[in-house]
Every structure is written in structure tokens, then in C-alpha cells.
Coordinates of C-alpha atoms in Angstrom, one line a residue:
M1 CA -14.3 54.1 120.4
F2 CA -12.9 56.6 118.0
A3 CA -13.5 59.4 120.5
R4 CA -11.9 57.4 123.3
S5 CA -8.7 56.8 121.1
I6 CA -8.5 60.5 120.3
K7 CA -8.6 61.4 124.0
K8 CA -5.9 58.8 124.7
N9 CA -3.6 60.2 122.0
I10 CA -4.1 63.8 123.3
R11 CA -3.3 62.6 126.8
L12 CA 0.0 61.0 125.5
I13 CA 1.0 64.1 123.6
N14 CA 0.5 66.3 126.7
K15 CA 2.5 63.9 128.7
S16 CA 5.4 63.9 126.2
N17 CA 5.3 67.7 126.1
H18 CA 5.4 67.8 129.9
I19 CA 8.4 65.4 129.9
R20 CA 10.2 67.5 127.3
L21 CA 9.6 70.7 129.2
H22 CA 11.0 69.2 132.4
Y23 CA 14.0 67.9 130.5
N24 CA 14.7 71.3 129.0
R25 CA 14.4 72.9 132.4
A26 CA 16.8 70.3 133.9
I27 CA 19.3 71.1 131.2
M28 CA 19.0 74.8 131.8
R29 CA 19.2 74.3 135.6
H30 CA 22.3 72.0 135.5
P31 CA 25.5 72.8 133.5
I32 CA 27.0 70.6 130.9
R33 CA 29.7 69.3 133.2
S34 CA 27.1 67.4 135.1
I35 CA 26.5 65.2 132.0
H36 CA 28.7 62.1 132.1
L37 CA 30.2 61.6 128.6
P38 CA 32.8 59.0 127.7
Q39 CA 36.3 60.5 128.0
L40 CA 39.1 60.0 125.4
P41 CA 42.5 58.6 126.6
K42 CA 44.9 61.4 127.5
P43 CA 48.3 61.3 125.6
P44 CA 51.3 60.7 127.8
N45 CA 53.6 63.7 128.6
K46 CA 57.3 63.9 128.1
Y47 CA 58.1 62.6 131.6
E48 CA 55.9 59.5 131.2
L49 CA 57.5 58.8 127.8
L50 CA 60.9 59.1 129.2
I51 CA 60.0 56.6 132.0
Q52 CA 58.7 54.1 129.4
A53 CA 61.7 54.6 127.0
R54 CA 64.5 52.1 126.9
G55 CA 67.9 53.1 125.8
F56 CA 69.7 56.3 124.9
I57 CA 68.4 56.5 121.4
Q58 CA 64.7 56.4 122.4
R59 CA 65.2 59.0 125.1
L60 CA 67.1 61.3 122.6
K61 CA 64.2 61.0 120.1
I62 CA 61.7 62.0 122.8
R63 CA 63.9 64.9 123.9
V64 CA 64.1 66.1 120.3
K65 CA 60.5 65.4 119.0
Y66 CA 58.5 66.4 122.0
P67 CA 59.6 70.1 122.2
L68 CA 59.1 70.4 118.4
M69 CA 55.8 68.7 117.9
K70 CA 54.4 68.1 121.5
Q71 CA 53.7 64.5 120.5
M72 CA 55.4 61.4 119.3
R73 CA 54.7 60.7 115.7
P74 CA 56.9 60.2 112.6
F75 CA 58.3 63.3 110.8
T76 CA 56.4 64.4 107.7
L77 CA 57.7 66.3 104.7
N78 CA 56.3 69.5 106.1
D79 CA 58.0 69.0 109.4
I80 CA 61.4 68.3 107.8
T81 CA 61.3 71.4 105.5
A82 CA 60.2 73.6 108.4
L83 CA 62.9 72.3 110.6
F84 CA 65.5 72.7 107.9
S85 CA 64.4 76.3 107.1
W86 CA 64.5 77.2 110.8
V87 CA 67.9 75.6 111.5
F88 CA 69.6 76.7 108.2
L89 CA 68.3 80.2 107.7
G90 CA 68.4 81.0 111.3
H91 CA 72.0 80.0 111.7
T92 CA 72.9 81.6 108.4
V93 CA 71.5 84.9 109.6
W94 CA 73.3 84.5 112.9
L95 CA 76.6 83.7 111.1
V96 CA 76.3 86.7 108.8
V97 CA 75.1 89.3 111.4
G98 CA 76.9 88.0 114.5
T99 CA 80.0 86.2 113.2
T100 CA 82.0 86.7 116.4
S101 CA 79.3 85.4 118.7
F102 CA 78.6 82.4 116.3
L103 CA 82.3 81.4 116.3
S104 CA 82.6 82.1 120.0
F105 CA 79.7 79.6 120.7
G106 CA 81.5 77.1 118.4
L107 CA 84.8 77.5 120.3
W108 CA 83.0 77.2 123.6
A109 CA 81.3 74.0 122.5
A110 CA 84.6 72.6 121.2
N111 CA 86.5 73.5 124.4
S112 CA 83.7 71.9 126.5
L113 CA 83.9 68.6 124.4
Q114 CA 87.7 68.4 124.7
F115 CA 88.3 69.3 121.0
Q116 CA 90.4 72.3 121.8
E117 CA 93.7 71.0 120.4
W118 CA 92.0 69.8 117.1
V119 CA 90.3 73.1 116.6
T120 CA 93.5 75.0 117.3
D121 CA 95.5 73.0 114.8
K122 CA 92.8 73.5 112.1
M123 CA 92.7 77.3 112.7
C124 CA 96.5 77.6 112.6
H125 CA 96.6 75.7 109.3
Y126 CA 93.8 77.9 107.9
L127 CA 95.5 81.1 109.0
T128 CA 98.9 79.9 107.6
L129 CA 97.3 79.2 104.2
T130 CA 95.4 82.5 104.0
S131 CA 98.1 84.8 105.4
E132 CA 101.7 85.6 104.4
A133 CA 103.2 84.0 107.5
V134 CA 103.3 80.8 109.6
V135 CA 100.8 81.3 112.5
V136 CA 100.9 79.2 115.6
F137 CA 98.9 79.9 118.8
E138 CA 98.2 78.1 122.1
S139 CA 94.4 78.5 122.5
A140 CA 91.4 80.5 121.3
T141 CA 88.7 81.3 123.9
P142 CA 85.6 83.5 123.6
N143 CA 85.5 86.8 125.4
W144 CA 81.8 87.2 126.1
K145 CA 82.1 90.5 127.9
D146 CA 83.7 92.4 125.1
G147 CA 82.1 90.4 122.3
K148 CA 85.5 89.3 120.9
I149 CA 87.6 86.1 120.4
R150 CA 90.8 86.0 122.4
I151 CA 93.8 84.2 120.9
N152 CA 96.6 83.5 123.4
N153 CA 100.4 83.2 122.9
V154 CA 100.5 83.8 119.1
H155 CA 103.8 83.2 117.2
L156 CA 104.2 84.7 113.7
V157 CA 107.1 83.7 111.6
C158 CA 108.0 84.7 108.0
M159 CA 111.6 83.5 107.8
P160 CA 113.5 80.4 106.8
R161 CA 114.0 78.0 109.8
S162 CA 117.8 78.1 109.3
E163 CA 117.9 81.9 109.7
Q164 CA 115.5 81.7 112.6
L165 CA 117.9 79.4 114.4
K166 CA 120.8 81.8 113.7
F167 CA 118.9 84.6 115.4
Q168 CA 118.1 82.4 118.3
Q169 CA 121.7 81.5 118.8
G170 CA 123.0 85.0 118.0
L171 CA 125.0 83.9 114.9
Q172 CA 123.2 86.2 112.3
E173 CA 125.4 87.9 109.7
K174 CA 125.9 91.6 109.8
E175 CA 125.7 92.0 106.0
P176 CA 124.2 89.0 104.1
R177 CA 125.7 88.0 100.8
I178 CA 123.4 88.2 97.8
I179 CA 124.7 86.1 95.0
Q180 CA 123.7 87.1 91.4
G181 CA 120.7 89.0 92.7
D182 CA 119.1 85.9 94.2
L183 CA 117.8 86.8 97.7
L184 CA 117.6 83.2 98.8
N185 CA 120.8 81.9 97.3
G186 CA 123.1 80.3 100.0
I187 CA 120.3 79.8 102.5
D188 CA 119.4 76.3 103.7
L189 CA 115.7 75.8 103.0
D190 CA 113.4 73.0 104.2
Q191 CA 111.3 70.9 101.9
D192 CA 108.1 73.0 102.4
E193 CA 110.1 76.2 101.9
L194 CA 111.1 75.2 98.4
T195 CA 107.6 75.6 96.9
P196 CA 107.1 78.5 94.5
K197 CA 104.5 80.1 96.8
A198 CA 106.8 80.0 99.8
Q199 CA 109.8 81.4 97.9
K200 CA 107.7 84.2 96.5
R201 CA 106.5 85.1 100.0
L202 CA 110.1 85.1 101.3
K203 CA 111.3 87.3 98.5
R204 CA 108.4 89.8 98.7
M205 CA 107.9 90.1 102.4
P206 CA 110.2 91.5 105.1
W207 CA 111.3 88.7 107.4
F208 CA 110.1 88.7 111.0
D209 CA 109.8 86.4 114.0
L210 CA 107.3 87.8 116.5
T211 CA 105.6 86.5 119.6
I212 CA 102.4 88.1 120.9
D213 CA 100.9 87.7 124.4
F214 CA 97.3 87.8 123.2
V215 CA 95.1 89.1 120.3
E216 CA 91.4 89.9 120.6
V217 CA 89.6 90.1 117.3
E218 CA 86.1 90.9 116.1
L219 CA 85.0 89.1 113.0
S220 CA 82.5 89.9 110.3
L221 CA 81.4 87.7 107.5
M222 CA 79.9 90.6 105.6
R223 CA 83.3 92.2 105.3
L224 CA 84.7 89.0 104.0
M225 CA 82.1 88.8 101.3
E226 CA 82.9 92.4 100.4
G227 CA 86.5 91.5 99.9
K228 CA 87.8 93.4 103.0
G229 CA 88.9 90.5 105.1
I230 CA 87.1 88.8 107.9
I231 CA 88.8 90.8 110.7
K232 CA 86.8 93.9 111.7
S233 CA 88.9 95.1 114.6
A234 CA 91.8 93.8 116.6
D235 CA 93.5 94.5 119.9
V236 CA 97.2 93.4 120.0
V237 CA 99.1 93.4 123.3
G238 CA 102.7 92.3 124.1
V239 CA 104.7 92.1 120.9
R240 CA 108.3 91.0 121.0
G241 CA 110.7 89.7 118.4
I242 CA 112.8 90.8 115.4
I243 CA 112.2 92.4 112.0
D244 CA 114.8 91.6 109.4
N245 CA 114.6 93.8 106.3
R246 CA 118.1 93.0 105.0
R247 CA 117.0 90.9 102.1
A248 CA 113.3 91.2 101.5
G249 CA 112.5 93.4 98.5
W250 CA 116.1 94.5 98.0
N251 CA 118.4 93.5 95.1
K252 CA 121.9 94.8 94.7
I253 CA 122.1 94.2 91.0
A254 CA 118.7 95.7 89.9
A255 CA 118.2 99.5 90.3
W256 CA 115.8 100.6 93.0
D257 CA 112.3 101.1 91.6
A258 CA 109.6 102.1 94.0
E259 CA 106.7 101.0 91.8
T260 CA 108.0 97.5 91.5
V261 CA 108.6 97.1 95.2
R262 CA 105.0 98.2 96.1
K263 CA 102.7 95.5 97.1
S264 CA 100.0 94.4 94.6
H265 CA 96.4 94.2 95.6
I266 CA 95.2 90.8 96.9
P267 CA 91.5 90.1 97.1
G268 CA 90.5 89.5 100.6
G269 CA 93.4 91.5 102.2
F270 CA 92.8 92.8 105.6
E271 CA 91.0 96.2 106.0
M272 CA 90.4 96.7 109.7
D273 CA 88.1 99.4 111.0
Q274 CA 90.2 99.7 114.2
L275 CA 93.5 98.5 115.6
V276 CA 94.7 99.0 119.1
L277 CA 98.4 98.0 119.7
E278 CA 100.0 98.1 123.2
D279 CA 103.4 97.2 124.5
M280 CA 105.4 96.5 121.4
S281 CA 109.2 96.2 121.4
V282 CA 111.2 94.7 118.4
I283 CA 114.7 94.9 117.0
V284 CA 115.0 96.1 113.4
Y285 CA 117.7 94.9 111.0
M286 CA 118.3 97.1 107.9
P287 CA 120.4 96.5 104.7
N288 CA 123.8 97.9 103.8
G289 CA 125.3 96.9 107.1
F290 CA 123.3 99.3 109.1
R291 CA 123.4 98.8 112.8
P292 CA 120.3 97.1 114.5
F293 CA 118.2 99.5 116.4
P294 CA 115.2 99.1 118.8
F295 CA 111.7 100.1 117.8
S296 CA 108.9 100.2 120.3
I297 CA 105.3 101.4 120.6
I298 CA 103.7 102.1 123.9
Q299 CA 100.2 102.6 122.6
A300 CA 98.7 103.0 119.2
Q301 CA 95.1 103.6 118.0
V302 CA 94.5 103.4 114.3
S303 CA 91.0 104.1 113.1
R304 CA 91.6 102.3 109.8
L305 CA 94.3 99.9 108.7
R306 CA 94.4 98.5 105.2
R307 CA 96.9 96.2 103.7
Q308 CA 97.2 98.1 100.5
W309 CA 97.6 101.5 102.3
L310 CA 99.6 100.3 105.3
F311 CA 102.1 103.2 105.5
Y312 CA 99.6 105.9 104.7
D313 CA 97.1 104.6 107.4
M314 CA 99.9 104.6 110.0
L315 CA 100.7 108.2 109.2
C316 CA 97.0 109.1 109.6
A317 CA 96.6 107.2 112.9
D318 CA 94.6 108.7 115.7
K319 CA 97.4 108.2 118.3
I320 CA 100.8 106.5 118.3
I321 CA 103.3 106.9 121.1
G322 CA 106.6 105.2 121.0
S323 CA 110.4 105.4 120.4
F324 CA 112.5 105.0 117.3
D325 CA 116.1 104.1 118.2
T326 CA 115.7 105.8 121.6
S327 CA 114.2 108.9 120.0
L328 CA 110.6 109.6 121.2
F329 CA 108.0 110.0 118.5
S330 CA 104.3 110.6 118.5
V331 CA 101.4 110.8 116.0
H332 CA 98.4 112.6 117.3
T333 CA 95.7 115.2 116.4
P334 CA 96.9 118.7 117.4
Q335 CA 94.6 120.5 119.9
L336 CA 95.3 123.9 118.4
E337 CA 94.7 125.1 114.8
K338 CA 98.2 126.4 114.4
S339 CA 100.4 124.9 111.7
V340 CA 104.1 124.2 111.9
L341 CA 104.5 126.8 109.2
E342 CA 103.0 129.6 111.4
F343 CA 104.5 129.3 114.8
S344 CA 106.9 126.8 116.2
D345 CA 107.3 125.8 119.9
L346 CA 111.0 126.5 119.7
E347 CA 110.4 130.2 118.8
A348 CA 108.7 131.0 122.1
K349 CA 110.6 133.3 124.3
G350 CA 111.1 132.5 128.0
S351 CA 109.1 129.5 129.3
N352 CA 107.1 127.0 127.4
P353 CA 104.6 128.5 124.9
N354 CA 101.0 128.8 126.0
L355 CA 97.8 130.3 124.6
A356 CA 98.8 133.8 125.5
N357 CA 101.6 133.9 122.9
Y358 CA 99.7 132.1 120.1
Y359 CA 98.4 134.2 117.3
P360 CA 96.6 132.4 114.4
F361 CA 97.7 134.9 111.8
K362 CA 101.3 135.3 113.0
K363 CA 103.8 135.5 110.1
S364 CA 106.4 132.9 109.6
N365 CA 109.7 133.2 111.4
P366 CA 112.0 135.4 109.3
Q367 CA 114.9 133.3 110.4
G368 CA 115.3 130.0 108.6
V369 CA 113.9 129.2 105.2
F370 CA 110.7 128.0 103.6
V371 CA 110.6 125.4 100.8
G372 CA 107.6 124.4 98.8
G373 CA 106.0 125.0 95.4
G374 CA 102.3 124.6 96.1
N375 CA 101.8 127.4 98.6
Q376 CA 99.6 129.5 96.4
Q377 CA 97.2 126.7 95.9
F378 CA 96.7 125.7 99.6
G379 CA 98.2 128.4 101.7
V380 CA 98.4 128.1 105.5
M381 CA 95.4 125.8 106.2
I382 CA 93.4 126.0 109.4
D383 CA 90.2 124.1 110.2
D384 CA 87.8 126.1 108.0
N385 CA 90.2 126.5 105.1
M386 CA 91.2 122.8 105.4
K387 CA 87.7 121.6 104.9
E388 CA 87.1 123.9 102.0
Q389 CA 90.1 122.3 100.2
G390 CA 88.5 118.8 100.8
Y391 CA 90.6 117.7 103.8
E392 CA 88.9 116.0 106.7
R393 CA 91.4 116.5 109.5
K394 CA 95.1 116.6 110.1
T395 CA 97.6 114.6 112.2
R396 CA 100.9 115.8 113.6
L397 CA 104.1 113.6 113.5
R398 CA 106.8 114.6 115.9
I399 CA 110.2 112.9 116.4
E400 CA 112.8 114.3 118.8
G401 CA 116.5 113.8 118.5
V402 CA 116.8 111.5 115.5
S403 CA 120.4 110.3 114.9
M404 CA 121.9 111.5 111.6
D405 CA 122.7 108.0 110.4
H406 CA 119.0 107.5 109.9
V407 CA 118.7 110.7 108.0
H408 CA 121.5 109.4 105.7
R409 CA 119.1 106.8 104.4
L410 CA 116.8 109.3 102.8
G411 CA 119.2 109.7 99.9
Q412 CA 122.2 111.5 98.5
G413 CA 122.8 115.2 99.3
P414 CA 123.6 117.5 102.2
P415 CA 122.1 115.2 104.9
Q416 CA 124.7 112.6 104.0
W417 CA 127.5 115.1 104.4
I418 CA 126.6 115.7 108.1
T419 CA 128.7 113.3 110.2
S420 CA 127.3 114.1 113.7
G421 CA 124.4 115.8 115.3
T422 CA 120.6 115.2 115.8
M423 CA 117.4 116.3 114.0
D424 CA 114.0 117.3 115.4
F425 CA 111.3 116.6 112.9
C426 CA 107.7 117.9 113.1
A427 CA 105.1 117.6 110.4
D428 CA 101.4 118.3 109.8
I429 CA 99.7 115.7 107.6
Y430 CA 96.4 116.7 106.0
I431 CA 94.1 113.8 105.4
P432 CA 91.8 114.0 102.4
D433 CA 88.1 113.4 102.9
E434 CA 87.4 110.3 100.9
K435 CA 83.7 110.5 101.5
R436 CA 83.5 113.9 99.8
K437 CA 82.4 113.6 96.2
G438 CA 82.1 116.2 93.5
K439 CA 78.8 117.8 93.0
S440 CA 76.8 116.4 90.1
P441 CA 76.2 118.9 87.4
S442 CA 72.7 120.4 87.1
V443 CA 70.5 120.2 84.0
A444 CA 71.4 123.7 82.9
Q445 CA 75.1 122.9 83.2
A446 CA 74.7 119.7 81.2
I447 CA 72.8 121.6 78.4
F448 CA 75.5 124.2 78.4
E449 CA 78.2 121.7 78.0
V450 CA 76.4 120.0 75.1
F451 CA 76.0 123.3 73.3
K452 CA 79.6 124.3 74.1
Q453 CA 80.9 121.1 72.5
S454 CA 78.8 121.7 69.4
L455 CA 79.8 125.3 68.9
P456 CA 83.2 126.2 67.3
Q457 CA 86.1 126.8 69.6
S458 CA 86.7 130.2 71.0
V459 CA 90.1 131.6 70.2
I460 CA 92.0 134.8 71.0
I461 CA 94.3 136.1 68.3
G462 CA 97.6 137.4 69.7
T463 CA 98.7 141.0 69.1
G464 CA 101.7 140.5 66.9
T465 CA 103.1 137.1 67.9
G466 CA 100.7 135.1 65.8
Q467 CA 100.0 132.7 68.7
I468 CA 96.5 131.2 68.9
I469 CA 95.4 130.3 72.5
T470 CA 92.6 127.8 72.9
L471 CA 90.5 128.5 76.0
R472 CA 88.6 125.2 76.3
G473 CA 91.6 122.8 76.4
S474 CA 93.3 124.5 79.4
T475 CA 90.0 124.7 81.3
Q476 CA 89.5 120.9 80.9
Q477 CA 93.0 120.2 81.9
Y478 CA 92.7 122.3 85.1
T479 CA 89.5 120.6 86.0
E480 CA 91.0 117.1 85.8
Q481 CA 94.0 118.1 87.7
D482 CA 91.9 119.8 90.4
L483 CA 89.9 116.6 91.0
K484 CA 92.9 114.5 92.0
K485 CA 93.4 114.1 95.7
K486 CA 96.7 115.4 97.0
F487 CA 98.8 114.4 100.0
V488 CA 99.9 117.6 101.7
M489 CA 102.5 117.6 104.5
D490 CA 104.0 120.7 106.1
I491 CA 107.4 120.0 107.8
D492 CA 109.5 121.8 110.3
V493 CA 113.1 120.3 110.4
R494 CA 115.6 121.6 112.9
F495 CA 119.2 120.3 112.9
K496 CA 121.1 120.6 116.2
N497 CA 124.8 120.4 117.0
I498 CA 125.7 119.2 113.5
K499 CA 129.0 119.0 111.7
G500 CA 129.6 118.5 108.0
V501 CA 132.4 117.4 105.8
V502 CA 133.0 118.0 102.1
P503 CA 132.1 114.8 100.1
L504 CA 134.7 113.0 98.0
K505 CA 132.2 112.7 95.1
I506 CA 129.6 115.4 94.5
P507 CA 126.3 114.1 93.2
E508 CA 124.6 115.8 90.3
F509 CA 121.3 117.6 91.3
S510 CA 119.2 120.0 89.3
Y511 CA 118.8 122.1 92.4
L512 CA 122.5 121.9 93.6
N513 CA 125.7 122.6 91.7
S514 CA 129.3 121.9 92.7
A515 CA 130.0 125.6 93.4
M516 CA 127.6 125.5 96.4
V517 CA 129.1 122.5 98.2
R518 CA 131.9 124.2 100.0
P519 CA 129.9 127.3 101.0
L520 CA 127.1 124.9 102.2
I521 CA 129.5 122.9 104.4
A522 CA 131.0 126.1 105.8
Y523 CA 127.6 127.4 106.6
I524 CA 126.6 124.2 108.4
N525 CA 129.8 124.2 110.5
R526 CA 129.4 127.9 111.3
N527 CA 125.7 127.7 112.3
R528 CA 125.9 124.3 113.9
T529 CA 123.8 125.2 117.0
I530 CA 120.5 125.1 115.2
L531 CA 119.4 125.1 111.5
P532 CA 115.6 125.5 110.9
I533 CA 114.0 124.4 107.6
K534 CA 110.3 124.6 106.9
G535 CA 108.6 123.4 103.8
R536 CA 105.6 121.8 102.2
I537 CA 105.5 118.5 100.3
I538 CA 102.6 117.9 97.9
M539 CA 102.3 114.4 96.4
D540 CA 99.7 112.4 94.5
L541 CA 97.7 110.1 96.9
E542 CA 98.2 107.2 94.5
T543 CA 101.9 106.9 95.3
F544 CA 100.9 105.4 98.7
D545 CA 99.0 102.6 97.0
G546 CA 100.8 99.4 98.0
A547 CA 103.6 101.3 99.9
W548 CA 104.7 99.8 103.2
T549 CA 107.8 102.0 103.9
I550 CA 108.9 105.6 103.4
H551 CA 111.0 104.6 100.4
D552 CA 108.2 102.7 98.6
S553 CA 106.1 105.8 98.6
T554 CA 109.0 108.0 97.5
L555 CA 108.3 110.2 100.5
G556 CA 111.9 109.8 101.6
D557 CA 113.1 111.2 98.2
R558 CA 110.8 114.2 98.5
L559 CA 112.0 114.8 102.1
N560 CA 115.6 114.7 101.0
E561 CA 114.9 117.0 98.1
C562 CA 113.1 119.5 100.4
I563 CA 115.9 119.4 103.0
T564 CA 118.6 119.9 100.3
T565 CA 116.7 122.8 98.7
G566 CA 116.3 124.3 102.2
F567 CA 120.1 124.1 102.8
V568 CA 120.8 125.7 99.4
N569 CA 118.3 128.5 100.1
L570 CA 119.9 129.1 103.5
V571 CA 123.3 129.5 101.9
S572 CA 122.0 131.7 99.1
D573 CA 120.2 133.9 101.7
Q574 CA 123.4 134.1 103.8
Q575 CA 125.4 135.1 100.7
E576 CA 122.9 137.8 99.7
R577 CA 122.9 139.0 103.3
N578 CA 126.7 139.2 103.3
K579 CA 126.6 141.2 100.1
R580 CA 124.1 143.6 101.5
L581 CA 126.1 144.0 104.7
K582 CA 129.2 144.7 102.6
R583 CA 127.4 147.3 100.6
I584 CA 126.0 148.9 103.7
G585 CA 129.4 148.8 105.3
F586 CA 131.1 150.4 102.3
W587 CA 128.5 153.1 102.1
S588 CA 128.8 153.8 105.9
F589 CA 132.6 154.0 105.7
R590 CA 132.4 156.4 102.7
E591 CA 129.9 158.6 104.5
M592 CA 132.0 158.6 107.7
I593 CA 135.2 159.7 105.7
R594 CA 133.2 162.4 104.0
N595 CA 131.9 163.7 107.3
I596 CA 135.4 163.7 108.8
V597 CA 136.8 165.7 105.9
T598 CA 134.0 168.2 106.1
L599 CA 134.6 168.6 109.8
H600 CA 138.3 169.1 109.3
E601 CA 137.7 171.8 106.7
T602 CA 135.3 173.5 109.0
L603 CA 137.7 173.6 111.9
H604 CA 140.6 175.0 109.8
G605 CA 138.5 177.6 108.1
S606 CA 139.1 176.3 104.6
A607 CA 135.6 175.3 104.2
R608 CA 133.2 177.7 102.5
G609 CA 130.0 178.4 104.3
F610 CA 126.5 179.1 103.1
W611 CA 126.9 182.9 102.7
T612 CA 129.9 182.3 100.5
Y613 CA 127.9 180.2 98.1
L614 CA 125.1 182.7 98.3
G615 CA 127.4 185.6 97.5
Q616 CA 128.6 183.9 94.3

């Protein structure tokens, strides 16, 4: 029995092993896909969820949640923080890096949703609060091609509404009355114009009423955070209107002070990297009853325009072409290295000058006069010499046929005594390299300076005068003076067809006395065809800080002084030339009489010859 049970168990074990072997072979022969396992329910996709949704709110949730999570479940804290980080940080980077494209997208969305008028009103209100004028425009649309925002039909006004109405009706006064030094006394002001901020703006700013066809701006939030204004570059096309400078910044009672008139620094004032201006034509009104005159700009390209350095940046523009009271003017970079002090276009003989008659080291014209005190320091600067002196480039300002009544505004002196004629003005303006910095002292130089300060001062005892000269003080003063950046302008002024009269009251100048007035007027009337004056003006660059006009920077006073000194030098040279001619004439007459007497004695035999003197 026991043996039979053992055999039965062995038979069962073999049978189970055989079944297991066949099962393993079946698994190896057939893949897993042939095994029928229970399948889980498949989650519905977005389209199935949208079909089952009821109402706008449910469909909106599906359209928002499904692209973010690929399923429909409640938001968790991790989902909310991730979504906030993605939206906030991503849009912040977009706003900082691409400010123009971000605002362009916002304007496009507002215009698509019929919010254009509301956005326009809010932008006009913001620009009016942040600027010094009332800004109104029609529409603002993105310019995707150029990456800018285009503002159409802009209207800029900085003027009381009552005065604006007078200009529109043609009833403006020729010479406004300023009562007790108050610039706004006697003007009807509205309620919003009586605020201290509005009155300060009207007293400090020149009045203007301008319309612009369109303005394209490029914005940058990084510049705004740096305090340079949000506008990076601007293209302005089609400017029309008036500029009234009869009252702003001008007081009859107080004496003129250029430093008080200059504009103070305002944080966030505009500092544009580029300005392109085309098709500008305005009428300018000046104080003291001066006649209105047109001013137009055909095209202007300014590489940098800052509010605090407005006049200086316009002088250093890349290109400006326009007219000033029907007199053509231009600001450009000269193609040749020649300076106005070396060789003028008016000195060319025959036809127009070309490269054949240009010589870089040609001496100045002996005719005319040269005025300037800093010539030994700078000399005639060409490209290489200019860069050694710390100047980046130069621009040339040229005005042809300026009427003399504009020259009268420079100040008192000989220009005011000229009643008729024109003036041609040409100037080379040398622009300092602001990126150039002084070389940092080496370790050896620093050690030498420390030992130099610790040692006693070196002195030189004079030979008999008892004067002690300190060497170190003068060297330090020269170094500090040399580090200051200078504004250098070489001018070539030519008066044409002028006529002068003797003034009733002769002003007092250190460089002009009363004895020179009548000879000067006589010289002007005698040489009225053309009077050339060349000179150099050197000024501190800080005088242009806050200056918006030629008078604020005192450049007009320096021009007047240079022209007056040139006239005085011309008269002095003429007087010296006349004295030399008289001396030469008297000597020639004396020698001629002597030769005639000698000839007469020789012919009559009364003259003693060489052998007579030899026999004695």
C-alpha cells in the first residue's frame, strides 16, 4: 500500500511538471497581448467634456484646465503657485525686456474689444500728468513691422486757453504787457490753470501749440527704472503750429541771469537714444516786439536727445536740414578733415572748390582776422589730433544769409550798429568723448604720490627778488583744470553788403573803447562787400547743463564778444597797415627826390664823380 501511494504521488508530480512546462512554453510562444486582462475606464478627452458641459462657465473651465493639467480635477496649492509663477514672472520679464511689444499687445486687445476710446483717454491723462504740456491724440495702434507704437493726430499745448483762442482768431498782441514782473498778470486763466503746478509750468516753459500727424515711439521699462524716461526712440512726422517765447522765462524787471533761467534736473526726464524728425514748420514769436519768423526742419536725425542737455544735443546732431527765417541751415558731419580755420570755401579761386585745391596744412587766409585765446592748447585739430585731445567727432553748423536783426539779439556791440546786410555763419563743433575716462594710476605712481606728500615741499629761491615758488601747487591746479571737458567751436563769420551807423550811446566794453567806434563804423562802410572773421570759442561743458537756447548757455554772449573783438582787430590791423603804407610812401618819395637831385647835378656837371673823391 505504501509503495502504491508513493508511485501515485510520483505520477502526480510528473503530471504537474508537464503541465507547468506546457504552460511556460505557451507563454513564451504567445505574447502578453493575447492575455485578456480587465481594462480600466478611459478618461474623457476635451471634446467629450465639452459635449457633456452645460453653460459657458463649465466650458470655460474645461478650456482652461485641460490644456494646463490634461484632466479635470480641482486646483491644488502646487498648481496655483506654479500657475502664478508662470504668469507673473513670465509677463514681468516680457514687460521689462520687450516693453513695446507688451504694450502693443495690450493696445491690440483693447482695440479688438472696443475699449479704444477708454484707453486713449487714460493715456492722454497720464501723459498730461507726467509731461509739461497737455497731450491729446486720436488713436494709438501697434506697428508690428517696425516694433513701435504709432500715435496718430497728436496735439500738444502749453498755453492758456484764452491766449490759444487769440492765436486761432489772429488777435494776438505784438508786445505783451508784463505788469510788475508777473508773466501771467492780465491773462484770463481757467480753473485748472490756477493751480500752483500749472502756473509754474506756464512761467517756466515756452508757450507752444503744436499738432503732429503721427509719432512712432519705442518704449523701454529698463530706461524708466534707470531714471532716463520710458521713451527709447521716437519718429516724429508732420509738425505744425506756433512757439510763443514772448513771456516764458523772461522778466523785464529782474536782470537777465542765465543760471536761473536754465532748467533744473527732473528725475525721469526724457533721454532718448534716437530722434528722427521730418516735415516741421512752425511760426516763432520772440520778445521785445521782434517780428514773427518761420522756422522749419526738413529732416533731422539726433543720435541722443536729453531734456537736461537739449541745446547741446541739437548742436551735436548727426544731421539737421532746414531753414531759419528763410535762411538755409544744416548740421552735419563734414566729409573732409579740414577745419574752417584752415581753408574756407569762399577762398577758392575760379569754380567751386574740390579735392585738388585742398591742402591739410594750408595756412590761414592772411586777409581777415583770427580771434581766440586757447589756440596754443588745441591748435588746428584734425581727426588724429582731435582724438588725442579727447574729442570723439565734430559736427559742422552752417547758416547762409542770416538777416542782421537776428544778429542784433546776440548782445550789445558792433553787430547792433549794422543796420542792413546779411551774415554767413560756419562753425566746427568738437564733441567730447564722454566714454573716455582718465587712466587709473599704477601702484608705483600711487607710492610716489604718498612719499611726495610726506616729504617737505620743494622750493626754488629767486635770484634777488625774494620770491618763493612752490612747484607742487601749480602742478595740482594744472591737473584739475586739464581734466575738465571743454566745449570747442571754431567759427568763420562773413558779413556781406553791410552798412553801419554810429550809436547814440556807446556801451562800455573791456575790449572796445569809445575812440574805436567811429573808425570801426568807417571801416565797415568802406569794406561793406565782405568782412571775414575767424575765431575759436572755448567754454566749460557745464554751461550747457539745463540750457535750451543760445542765451541760456551764454554761447550768444561769447559769439558777440568774439565778433566784436574781430571787428576791433580788423580796424587795428587796418590802422597799422595805413601807418606802414604812409612810412613806405614817405620813404619812397624821399628816395625819389634824392635820385632826381642827383640826376640833375650829374647832367649839369656840378656833381663830383668817383675820381674826384679818390683824388682828395
